[in-house]
PDB file of C-alpha atoms in Angstrom:
ATOM      1  CA  ASN A   1     -40.681 187.043 265.765  1.00 92.00           C
ATOM      2  CA  LEU A   2     -43.221 185.122 267.805  1.00 97.00           C
ATOM      3  CA  LYS A   3     -42.314 181.879 265.990  1.00 97.00           C
ATOM      4  CA  GLY A   4     -45.944 181.279 265.100  1.00 96.00           C
ATOM      5  CA  GLY A   5     -46.847 181.464 268.785  1.00 96.00           C
ATOM      6  CA  ASN A   6     -44.179 178.923 269.752  1.00 97.00           C
ATOM      7  CA  ILE A   7     -41.983 181.543 271.429  1.00 98.00           C
ATOM      8  CA  THR A   8     -41.721 180.885 275.151  1.00 98.00           C
ATOM      9  CA  ILE A   9     -42.783 183.355 277.778  1.00 97.00           C
ATOM     10  CA  ARG A  10     -39.149 183.265 278.999  1.00 97.00           C
ATOM     11  CA  GLU A  11     -37.955 184.434 275.567  1.00 98.00           C
ATOM     12  CA  ILE A  12     -40.477 187.275 275.652  1.00 98.00           C
ATOM     13  CA  MET A  13     -39.386 188.225 279.169  1.00 97.00           C
ATOM     14  CA  ASN A  14     -35.696 188.183 278.186  1.00 97.00           C
ATOM     15  CA  ASN A  15     -36.402 190.984 275.711  1.00 98.00           C
ATOM     16  CA  PRO A  16     -36.567 194.331 277.586  1.00 98.00           C
ATOM     17  CA  LYS A  17     -39.499 195.511 275.446  1.00 98.00           C
ATOM     18  CA  GLY A  18     -41.300 192.200 275.913  1.00 98.00           C
ATOM     19  CA  PHE A  19     -40.702 192.388 279.655  1.00 97.00           C
ATOM     20  CA  ALA A  20     -42.115 195.924 279.741  1.00 98.00           C
ATOM     21  CA  ILE A  21     -45.260 194.844 277.880  1.00 97.00           C
ATOM     22  CA  MET A  22     -45.841 191.856 280.160  1.00 96.00           C
ATOM     23  CA  LYS A  23     -45.182 193.912 283.305  1.00 96.00           C
ATOM     24  CA  ARG A  24     -47.563 196.628 282.140  1.00 97.00           C
ATOM     25  CA  GLU A  25     -50.340 194.218 281.141  1.00 95.00           C
ATOM     26  CA  PHE A  26     -49.982 191.669 283.953  1.00 93.00           C
ATOM     27  CA  PRO A  27     -48.350 193.516 286.866  1.00 94.00           C
ATOM     28  CA  THR A  28     -49.784 191.282 289.583  1.00 93.00           C
ATOM     29  CA  LEU A  29     -48.611 188.056 287.907  1.00 91.00           C
ATOM     30  CA  ILE A  30     -44.919 188.882 287.492  1.00 91.00           C
ATOM     31  CA  GLY A  31     -42.963 186.962 290.115  1.00 90.00           C
ATOM     32  CA  THR A  32     -45.790 184.622 291.134  1.00 95.00           C
ATOM     33  CA  PRO A  33     -45.282 180.852 291.123  1.00 95.00           C
ATOM     34  CA  MET A  34     -47.864 180.536 288.338  1.00 91.00           C
ATOM     35  CA  PHE A  35     -45.972 183.020 286.182  1.00 92.00           C
ATOM     36  CA  LYS A  36     -42.672 181.284 286.855  1.00 93.00           C
ATOM     37  CA  LEU A  37     -44.235 177.993 285.754  1.00 92.00           C
ATOM     38  CA  ALA A  38     -45.535 179.618 282.566  1.00 93.00           C
ATOM     39  CA  GLN A  39     -42.102 180.902 281.517  1.00 95.00           C
ATOM     40  CA  GLY A  40     -41.188 177.551 279.996  1.00 96.00           C
ATOM     41  CA  MET A  41     -44.449 177.390 278.076  1.00 97.00           C
ATOM     42  CA  SER A  42     -45.099 178.668 274.585  1.00 98.00           C
ATOM     43  CA  LEU A  43     -47.262 181.715 274.032  1.00 97.00           C
ATOM     44  CA  ASN A  44     -49.847 179.470 272.328  1.00 97.00           C
ATOM     45  CA  LYS A  45     -49.953 177.102 275.300  1.00 96.00           C
ATOM     46  CA  VAL A  46     -50.355 179.945 277.799  1.00 94.00           C
ATOM     47  CA  ILE A  47     -53.206 181.409 275.773  1.00 94.00           C
ATOM     48  CA  ALA A  48     -54.845 177.974 275.504  1.00 94.00           C
ATOM     49  CA  HIS A  49     -54.626 177.393 279.269  1.00 90.00           C
ATOM     50  CA  TRP A  50     -55.329 180.855 280.660  1.00 85.00           C
ATOM     51  CA  GLY A  51     -56.798 182.788 277.740  1.00 83.00           C
ATOM     52  CA  ASN A  52     -60.318 182.467 279.093  1.00 89.00           C
ATOM     53  CA  HIS A  53     -59.291 184.701 282.020  1.00 90.00           C
ATOM     54  CA  VAL A  54     -58.264 187.582 279.753  1.00 91.00           C
ATOM     55  CA  PRO A  55     -60.532 189.262 277.177  1.00 93.00           C
ATOM     56  CA  LYS A  56     -59.738 188.206 273.609  1.00 93.00           C
ATOM     57  CA  ALA A  57     -59.362 191.840 272.536  1.00 95.00           C
ATOM     58  CA  LYS A  58     -56.648 192.320 275.165  1.00 95.00           C
ATOM     59  CA  ILE A  59     -54.817 189.152 274.080  1.00 95.00           C
ATOM     60  CA  ASP A  60     -54.988 190.228 270.439  1.00 95.00           C
ATOM     61  CA  SER A  61     -53.682 193.686 271.319  1.00 97.00           C
ATOM     62  CA  ILE A  62     -50.759 192.276 273.315  1.00 96.00           C
ATOM     63  CA  ILE A  63     -49.853 189.853 270.523  1.00 96.00           C
ATOM     64  CA  GLU A  64     -49.863 192.660 267.964  1.00 97.00           C
ATOM     65  CA  GLU A  65     -47.639 194.747 270.207  1.00 97.00           C
ATOM     66  CA  LEU A  66     -45.240 191.827 270.739  1.00 97.00           C
ATOM     67  CA  LYS A  67     -45.047 191.262 266.983  1.00 97.00           C
ATOM     68  CA  ARG A  68     -43.694 194.802 266.573  1.00 96.00           C
ATOM     69  CA  ILE A  69     -40.698 194.134 268.835  1.00 93.00           C
TER      70      ILE A  69
END
């Protein structure tokens, strides 16, 4: 349940499957100060702030995969 996009990145990362998806898709970001800052943000907010750095098709694919958790 992505709570309409209001789920936090921390909540996603606390789920082992969510962590695996994020690690696979963004391996160089995990553990960076920017990623640590984003953990308190909602999925919607992260997409709004940094979505222009990731192709929309990739974002859509990740969201669909997260929905299946």
